[in-house]
GROMACS .gro file of C-alpha atoms in nm:
model
  374
    1UNK     CA    1  14.435  10.771  12.636
    2UNK     CA    2  14.664  10.437  12.637
    3UNK     CA    3  14.911  10.467  12.866
    4UNK     CA    4  15.192  10.257  12.974
    5UNK     CA    5  15.328  10.223  13.308
    6UNK     CA    6  15.700  10.094  13.330
    7UNK     CA    7  15.931  10.004  13.602
    8UNK     CA    8  16.281   9.884  13.541
    9UNK     CA    9  16.210   9.663  13.850
   10UNK     CA   10  16.088   9.295  13.834
   11UNK     CA   11  15.698   9.259  13.911
   12UNK     CA   12  15.769   9.098  14.231
   13UNK     CA   13  16.010   9.361  14.368
   14UNK     CA   14  15.835   9.533  14.637
   15UNK     CA   15  15.980   9.879  14.673
   16UNK     CA   16  15.893  10.226  14.648
   17UNK     CA   17  15.922  10.271  14.263
   18UNK     CA   18  15.699   9.966  14.201
   19UNK     CA   19  15.448  10.090  14.451
   20UNK     CA   20  15.457  10.425  14.285
   21UNK     CA   21  15.368  10.228  13.950
   22UNK     CA   22  15.088  10.023  14.092
   23UNK     CA   23  14.932  10.287  14.258
   24UNK     CA   24  14.918  10.539  13.986
   25UNK     CA   25  14.806  10.275  13.702
   26UNK     CA   26  14.532  10.134  13.936
   27UNK     CA   27  14.376  10.476  13.996
   28UNK     CA   28  14.460  10.626  13.681
   29UNK     CA   29  14.241  10.308  13.521
   30UNK     CA   30  13.968  10.411  13.775
   31UNK     CA   31  13.970  10.752  13.627
   32UNK     CA   32  13.896  10.660  13.296
   33UNK     CA   33  14.250  10.625  13.127
   34UNK     CA   34  14.302  10.296  12.934
   35UNK     CA   35  14.651  10.148  13.113
   36UNK     CA   36  14.905   9.877  13.142
   37UNK     CA   37  15.210   9.778  13.287
   38UNK     CA   38  15.533   9.665  13.198
   39UNK     CA   39  15.829   9.532  13.440
   40UNK     CA   40  16.172   9.575  13.225
   41UNK     CA   41  16.343   9.355  13.519
   42UNK     CA   42  16.080   9.024  13.413
   43UNK     CA   43  16.222   9.062  13.051
   44UNK     CA   44  16.456   8.806  12.894
   45UNK     CA   45  16.723   9.079  12.914
   46UNK     CA   46  16.623   9.174  13.251
   47UNK     CA   47  16.937   9.252  13.477
   48UNK     CA   48  17.151   9.451  13.486
   49UNK     CA   49  16.951   9.772  13.392
   50UNK     CA   50  17.227   9.864  13.109
   51UNK     CA   51  17.136   9.517  12.932
   52UNK     CA   52  16.741   9.570  12.895
   53UNK     CA   53  16.741   9.785  12.561
   54UNK     CA   54  16.847   9.462  12.409
   55UNK     CA   55  16.467   9.345  12.453
   56UNK     CA   56  16.335   9.620  12.213
   57UNK     CA   57  16.341   9.422  11.919
   58UNK     CA   58  16.089   9.181  12.072
   59UNK     CA   59  15.833   9.396  12.233
   60UNK     CA   60  15.879   9.716  11.996
   61UNK     CA   61  15.506   9.625  11.814
   62UNK     CA   62  15.378   9.637  12.163
   63UNK     CA   63  15.491   9.937  12.290
   64UNK     CA   64  15.375  10.153  11.946
   65UNK     CA   65  15.020  10.052  12.118
   66UNK     CA   66  15.023  10.319  12.348
   67UNK     CA   67  15.012  10.729  12.343
   68UNK     CA   68  15.213  10.789  12.650
   69UNK     CA   69  15.490  10.592  12.812
   70UNK     CA   70  15.521  10.618  13.204
   71UNK     CA   71  15.883  10.554  13.282
   72UNK     CA   72  15.917  10.504  13.644
   73UNK     CA   73  16.289  10.541  13.774
   74UNK     CA   74  16.588  10.634  13.599
   75UNK     CA   75  16.661  10.282  13.480
   76UNK     CA   76  16.306  10.269  13.259
   77UNK     CA   77  16.340  10.649  13.160
   78UNK     CA   78  16.734  10.537  13.022
   79UNK     CA   79  16.487  10.250  12.825
   80UNK     CA   80  16.310  10.450  12.669
   81UNK     CA   81  16.535  10.735  12.596
   82UNK     CA   82  16.667  10.484  12.331
   83UNK     CA   83  16.347  10.368  12.209
   84UNK     CA   84  16.166  10.653  12.182
   85UNK     CA   85  16.308  10.739  11.807
   86UNK     CA   86  16.109  10.397  11.711
   87UNK     CA   87  15.818  10.475  11.849
   88UNK     CA   88  15.667  10.755  11.638
   89UNK     CA   89  15.627  11.141  11.693
   90UNK     CA   90  15.313  11.071  11.872
   91UNK     CA   91  15.423  10.896  12.159
   92UNK     CA   92  15.498  11.069  12.473
   93UNK     CA   93  15.791  10.929  12.724
   94UNK     CA   94  15.735  11.097  13.070
   95UNK     CA   95  16.017  11.035  13.294
   96UNK     CA   96  15.877  10.961  13.660
   97UNK     CA   97  16.191  11.097  13.903
   98UNK     CA   98  16.058  10.982  14.229
   99UNK     CA   99  16.428  11.043  14.427
  100UNK     CA  100  16.751  11.223  14.375
  101UNK     CA  101  16.866  10.885  14.238
  102UNK     CA  102  17.248  11.001  14.245
  103UNK     CA  103  17.256  11.065  14.590
  104UNK     CA  104  17.030  10.753  14.699
  105UNK     CA  105  17.232  10.506  14.491
  106UNK     CA  106  17.570  10.628  14.671
  107UNK     CA  107  17.381  10.591  15.018
  108UNK     CA  108  17.247  10.246  14.949
  109UNK     CA  109  17.634  10.107  14.858
  110UNK     CA  110  17.800  10.342  15.106
  111UNK     CA  111  18.108  10.173  15.252
  112UNK     CA  112  18.075   9.851  14.977
  113UNK     CA  113  18.406   9.922  14.806
  114UNK     CA  114  18.361   9.620  14.583
  115UNK     CA  115  18.272   9.560  14.210
  116UNK     CA  116  17.903   9.562  14.280
  117UNK     CA  117  17.876   9.883  14.447
  118UNK     CA  118  18.108  10.040  14.205
  119UNK     CA  119  17.875   9.916  13.921
  120UNK     CA  120  17.568  10.032  14.067
  121UNK     CA  121  17.700  10.386  14.081
  122UNK     CA  122  17.833  10.392  13.721
  123UNK     CA  123  17.515  10.224  13.627
  124UNK     CA  124  17.318  10.488  13.778
  125UNK     CA  125  17.517  10.789  13.681
  126UNK     CA  126  17.486  10.645  13.322
  127UNK     CA  127  17.125  10.613  13.286
  128UNK     CA  128  17.054  10.919  13.440
  129UNK     CA  129  17.269  11.112  13.229
  130UNK     CA  130  17.118  10.937  12.924
  131UNK     CA  131  16.777  10.962  13.066
  132UNK     CA  132  16.792  11.312  13.140
  133UNK     CA  133  16.974  11.410  12.838
  134UNK     CA  134  16.653  11.266  12.567
  135UNK     CA  135  16.338  11.261  12.776
  136UNK     CA  136  16.158  11.582  12.761
  137UNK     CA  137  15.854  11.523  12.975
  138UNK     CA  138  15.871  11.479  13.362
  139UNK     CA  139  15.667  11.415  13.694
  140UNK     CA  140  15.863  11.492  14.023
  141UNK     CA  141  15.731  11.372  14.341
  142UNK     CA  142  15.819  11.704  14.500
  143UNK     CA  143  15.911  12.093  14.436
  144UNK     CA  144  16.241  12.059  14.547
  145UNK     CA  145  16.313  11.779  14.286
  146UNK     CA  146  16.136  11.967  13.982
  147UNK     CA  147  16.392  12.257  14.149
  148UNK     CA  148  16.709  12.018  14.096
  149UNK     CA  149  16.565  11.901  13.743
  150UNK     CA  150  16.522  12.223  13.616
  151UNK     CA  151  16.892  12.344  13.721
  152UNK     CA  152  17.066  12.011  13.575
  153UNK     CA  153  16.842  12.069  13.242
  154UNK     CA  154  16.832  12.428  13.173
  155UNK     CA  155  16.641  12.384  12.840
  156UNK     CA  156  16.335  12.202  12.994
  157UNK     CA  157  16.012  12.404  13.041
  158UNK     CA  158  15.905  12.421  13.374
  159UNK     CA  159  15.500  12.322  13.258
  160UNK     CA  160  15.666  12.012  13.110
  161UNK     CA  161  15.713  11.876  13.491
  162UNK     CA  162  15.437  11.814  13.697
  163UNK     CA  163  15.478  11.764  14.057
  164UNK     CA  164  15.262  11.463  14.161
  165UNK     CA  165  15.376  11.352  14.526
  166UNK     CA  166  15.334  11.026  14.680
  167UNK     CA  167  14.984  10.971  14.747
  168UNK     CA  168  14.785  10.722  14.960
  169UNK     CA  169  14.494  10.568  14.896
  170UNK     CA  170  14.263  10.706  15.153
  171UNK     CA  171  14.005  10.413  15.146
  172UNK     CA  172  14.250  10.125  15.250
  173UNK     CA  173  14.473  10.382  15.474
  174UNK     CA  174  14.217  10.490  15.761
  175UNK     CA  175  14.172  10.571  16.122
  176UNK     CA  176  14.049  10.343  16.388
  177UNK     CA  177  13.779  10.516  16.604
  178UNK     CA  178  13.942  10.615  16.901
  179UNK     CA  179  13.818  10.822  17.231
  180UNK     CA  180  14.012  10.985  17.462
  181UNK     CA  181  13.948  10.716  17.694
  182UNK     CA  182  14.031  10.452  17.532
  183UNK     CA  183  14.391  10.463  17.593
  184UNK     CA  184  14.490  10.424  17.920
  185UNK     CA  185  14.650  10.137  18.098
  186UNK     CA  186  14.829  10.003  17.800
  187UNK     CA  187  15.165  10.026  17.686
  188UNK     CA  188  15.264  10.326  17.455
  189UNK     CA  189  15.371  10.217  17.109
  190UNK     CA  190  15.629  10.376  16.887
  191UNK     CA  191  15.631  10.235  16.517
  192UNK     CA  192  15.851  10.219  16.252
  193UNK     CA  193  15.756  10.052  15.912
  194UNK     CA  194  15.948  10.037  15.588
  195UNK     CA  195  16.280   9.866  15.483
  196UNK     CA  196  16.594   9.817  15.668
  197UNK     CA  197  16.824   9.984  15.411
  198UNK     CA  198  17.105  10.206  15.588
  199UNK     CA  199  16.933  10.524  15.402
  200UNK     CA  200  16.645  10.487  15.581
  201UNK     CA  201  16.859  10.545  15.928
  202UNK     CA  202  16.693  10.272  16.141
  203UNK     CA  203  16.939  10.244  16.345
  204UNK     CA  204  16.917  10.629  16.473
  205UNK     CA  205  16.565  10.488  16.625
  206UNK     CA  206  16.717  10.199  16.774
  207UNK     CA  207  16.957  10.413  16.956
  208UNK     CA  208  16.693  10.614  17.072
  209UNK     CA  209  16.547  10.309  17.209
  210UNK     CA  210  16.835  10.217  17.407
  211UNK     CA  211  16.837  10.577  17.549
  212UNK     CA  212  16.480  10.569  17.679
  213UNK     CA  213  16.444  10.328  17.988
  214UNK     CA  214  16.078  10.416  18.018
  215UNK     CA  215  15.948  10.031  18.024
  216UNK     CA  216  15.613  10.127  17.964
  217UNK     CA  217  15.733  10.210  17.551
  218UNK     CA  218  15.707   9.951  17.333
  219UNK     CA  219  15.897   9.977  17.007
  220UNK     CA  220  15.781   9.825  16.707
  221UNK     CA  221  15.961   9.761  16.367
  222UNK     CA  222  15.787   9.639  16.089
  223UNK     CA  223  15.881   9.522  15.707
  224UNK     CA  224  16.156   9.280  15.798
  225UNK     CA  225  16.295   9.033  15.475
  226UNK     CA  226  16.512   8.732  15.464
  227UNK     CA  227  16.810   8.949  15.386
  228UNK     CA  228  16.727   9.136  15.720
  229UNK     CA  229  16.768   8.824  15.971
  230UNK     CA  230  17.091   8.929  16.073
  231UNK     CA  231  16.974   9.297  16.163
  232UNK     CA  232  16.683   9.148  16.322
  233UNK     CA  233  16.864   8.983  16.563
  234UNK     CA  234  17.128   9.303  16.656
  235UNK     CA  235  16.782   9.495  16.775
  236UNK     CA  236  16.613   9.220  16.937
  237UNK     CA  237  16.978   9.188  17.147
  238UNK     CA  238  17.025   9.573  17.183
  239UNK     CA  239  16.670   9.662  17.294
  240UNK     CA  240  16.561   9.345  17.443
  241UNK     CA  241  16.156   9.295  17.557
  242UNK     CA  242  16.144   9.651  17.453
  243UNK     CA  243  16.128   9.517  17.074
  244UNK     CA  244  15.840   9.382  16.859
  245UNK     CA  245  15.951   9.285  16.506
  246UNK     CA  246  15.746   9.185  16.271
  247UNK     CA  247  15.800   9.079  15.902
  248UNK     CA  248  15.691   9.202  15.585
  249UNK     CA  249  15.323   9.253  15.589
  250UNK     CA  250  15.052   9.310  15.354
  251UNK     CA  251  14.919   9.678  15.311
  252UNK     CA  252  14.606   9.559  15.445
  253UNK     CA  253  14.748   9.374  15.729
  254UNK     CA  254  15.026   9.683  15.806
  255UNK     CA  255  14.705   9.919  15.844
  256UNK     CA  256  14.583   9.717  16.107
  257UNK     CA  257  14.947   9.763  16.294
  258UNK     CA  258  14.930  10.119  16.218
  259UNK     CA  259  14.625  10.193  16.402
  260UNK     CA  260  14.714   9.985  16.670
  261UNK     CA  261  15.041  10.259  16.759
  262UNK     CA  262  15.065  10.570  16.958
  263UNK     CA  263  15.327  10.752  16.730
  264UNK     CA  264  15.473  10.652  16.385
  265UNK     CA  265  15.845  10.742  16.331
  266UNK     CA  266  16.019  10.818  16.026
  267UNK     CA  267  16.407  10.859  16.183
  268UNK     CA  268  16.669  11.041  16.041
  269UNK     CA  269  17.075  11.052  16.066
  270UNK     CA  270  17.227  11.394  16.077
  271UNK     CA  271  17.576  11.261  16.003
  272UNK     CA  272  17.549  11.169  15.649
  273UNK     CA  273  17.523  11.481  15.429
  274UNK     CA  274  17.449  11.316  15.106
  275UNK     CA  275  17.138  11.135  15.315
  276UNK     CA  276  17.063  11.526  15.421
  277UNK     CA  277  17.061  11.603  15.054
  278UNK     CA  278  16.825  11.341  14.956
  279UNK     CA  279  16.596  11.331  15.252
  280UNK     CA  280  16.533  11.711  15.179
  281UNK     CA  281  16.396  11.647  14.846
  282UNK     CA  282  16.162  11.322  14.870
  283UNK     CA  283  15.825  11.310  14.983
  284UNK     CA  284  15.815  10.948  15.112
  285UNK     CA  285  15.533  10.756  15.071
  286UNK     CA  286  15.526  10.634  15.451
  287UNK     CA  287  15.452  10.984  15.556
  288UNK     CA  288  15.141  10.999  15.335
  289UNK     CA  289  15.031  10.702  15.465
  290UNK     CA  290  15.096  10.756  15.811
  291UNK     CA  291  14.937  11.035  15.831
  292UNK     CA  292  14.614  10.896  15.666
  293UNK     CA  293  14.544  10.647  15.942
  294UNK     CA  294  14.526  10.907  16.179
  295UNK     CA  295  14.836  10.894  16.373
  296UNK     CA  296  15.076  11.154  16.503
  297UNK     CA  297  15.402  11.156  16.304
  298UNK     CA  298  15.757  11.215  16.450
  299UNK     CA  299  15.983  11.281  16.149
  300UNK     CA  300  16.335  11.486  16.155
  301UNK     CA  301  16.436  11.807  16.013
  302UNK     CA  302  16.605  11.642  15.726
  303UNK     CA  303  16.257  11.562  15.613
  304UNK     CA  304  16.093  11.765  15.339
  305UNK     CA  305  15.767  11.676  15.481
  306UNK     CA  306  15.845  11.841  15.831
  307UNK     CA  307  15.725  12.142  15.703
  308UNK     CA  308  15.400  12.002  15.704
  309UNK     CA  309  15.371  11.859  16.017
  310UNK     CA  310  15.502  12.219  16.180
  311UNK     CA  311  15.244  12.405  15.994
  312UNK     CA  312  14.920  12.178  16.028
  313UNK     CA  313  15.045  12.034  16.377
  314UNK     CA  314  14.998  11.674  16.294
  315UNK     CA  315  15.325  11.531  16.483
  316UNK     CA  316  15.631  11.634  16.646
  317UNK     CA  317  15.982  11.720  16.489
  318UNK     CA  318  16.323  11.598  16.641
  319UNK     CA  319  16.674  11.666  16.524
  320UNK     CA  320  16.822  11.385  16.343
  321UNK     CA  321  17.007  11.223  16.581
  322UNK     CA  322  16.933  10.947  16.849
  323UNK     CA  323  16.897  11.180  17.168
  324UNK     CA  324  16.693  11.442  16.991
  325UNK     CA  325  16.460  11.148  16.865
  326UNK     CA  326  16.452  10.999  17.208
  327UNK     CA  327  16.299  11.379  17.366
  328UNK     CA  328  16.058  11.335  17.099
  329UNK     CA  329  15.947  11.027  17.170
  330UNK     CA  330  15.911  11.099  17.581
  331UNK     CA  331  15.706  11.442  17.480
  332UNK     CA  332  15.443  11.256  17.273
  333UNK     CA  333  15.446  11.006  17.543
  334UNK     CA  334  15.384  11.267  17.790
  335UNK     CA  335  15.127  11.453  17.577
  336UNK     CA  336  14.750  11.433  17.674
  337UNK     CA  337  14.542  11.189  17.500
  338UNK     CA  338  14.329  11.478  17.356
  339UNK     CA  339  14.651  11.665  17.217
  340UNK     CA  340  14.775  11.283  17.058
  341UNK     CA  341  14.436  11.267  16.879
  342UNK     CA  342  14.439  11.618  16.778
  343UNK     CA  343  14.763  11.590  16.594
  344UNK     CA  344  14.591  11.251  16.432
  345UNK     CA  345  14.295  11.427  16.303
  346UNK     CA  346  14.528  11.725  16.175
  347UNK     CA  347  14.719  11.468  15.965
  348UNK     CA  348  14.442  11.280  15.804
  349UNK     CA  349  14.289  11.588  15.720
  350UNK     CA  350  14.581  11.726  15.530
  351UNK     CA  351  14.614  11.410  15.387
  352UNK     CA  352  14.208  11.419  15.249
  353UNK     CA  353  14.310  11.771  15.156
  354UNK     CA  354  14.628  11.711  14.967
  355UNK     CA  355  14.735  11.326  14.954
  356UNK     CA  356  14.439  11.154  14.796
  357UNK     CA  357  14.595  10.915  14.520
  358UNK     CA  358  14.257  10.956  14.316
  359UNK     CA  359  14.308  11.324  14.281
  360UNK     CA  360  14.663  11.351  14.198
  361UNK     CA  361  14.608  11.062  13.935
  362UNK     CA  362  14.324  11.311  13.780
  363UNK     CA  363  14.598  11.592  13.784
  364UNK     CA  364  14.827  11.371  13.613
  365UNK     CA  365  14.595  11.285  13.350
  366UNK     CA  366  14.491  11.645  13.286
  367UNK     CA  367  14.889  11.756  13.237
  368UNK     CA  368  14.903  11.459  12.999
  369UNK     CA  369  14.620  11.592  12.797
  370UNK     CA  370  14.751  11.941  12.799
  371UNK     CA  371  15.091  11.793  12.657
  372UNK     CA  372  14.874  11.636  12.371
  373UNK     CA  373  14.684  11.977  12.325
  374UNK     CA  374  15.004  12.109  12.292
   0.00000   0.00000   0.00000
């Protein structure tokens, strides 16, 4: 089977969409599929997404080589909704629904009442409408996203939507050898790793750090880019020496930093109803990676994986506000070391059984084979 994994972004863009494409492509190839990648943003007509179909005449011959087009994100699905009639009946286009994109774009451009903000919302609404209207096969990153898809497009057959959560490479993201006594005199380190868009609610964690006066707690923020420089300075001013600010890291470097931490945090904000809607449907990649390194995770009730944390006792669940998050951090700090180790081990076991990207890719290939059998 020949599969083309497509992103609407540039290949140089490091974000959740591209990370999922890279991950799925590599592990499907290792599972025996013949795979390639295409980044529409790298083409001559690369941006905005609405003009990407102008590239069709130049790459159509190449596209016809593939049995499956895996369209990552609504931009790529929009492109292939238009090109699919030219590919032939034997080519299947699969739309990878990674998040509630309409809510996500609203949150990303919240407060930007300018042309760029309005155009981004229009572009996402239009491309999503076309993609949903003309694509018949889907991969969803959560059962909630599958439910929303079925609600929006009643003629979809449930068997044409496969749930493939954001998995993790368990060989790369692995625990560090620890013992109950290995900790003792050092500071308690609370770590956030990811982007610093408003939708990530990092400011809730910063406010929690301001509330906590314990000098033995260090707050580590990982993932700053050039465009985040002003916010980076703001965090430094607000929490001073308690802050450790780290720029964007490679995956291997990130693993080392996560292993050094005591707890890993995914903050949330209850004041934004649209964020609640988005977070309740999204199984974020960082959650899988945090569990895989064997550390307790502090997550909010907004987040879809909070049920996993409660059921499998692999962390702490906070209400989505700074005060509650501060209390959860304090609870983690005061917990006996063996309790933290146990929670981290529970998370690793869950990752091994449910979030192994190799297992998820094999499931995806079985889904694709069924499409051709039918």
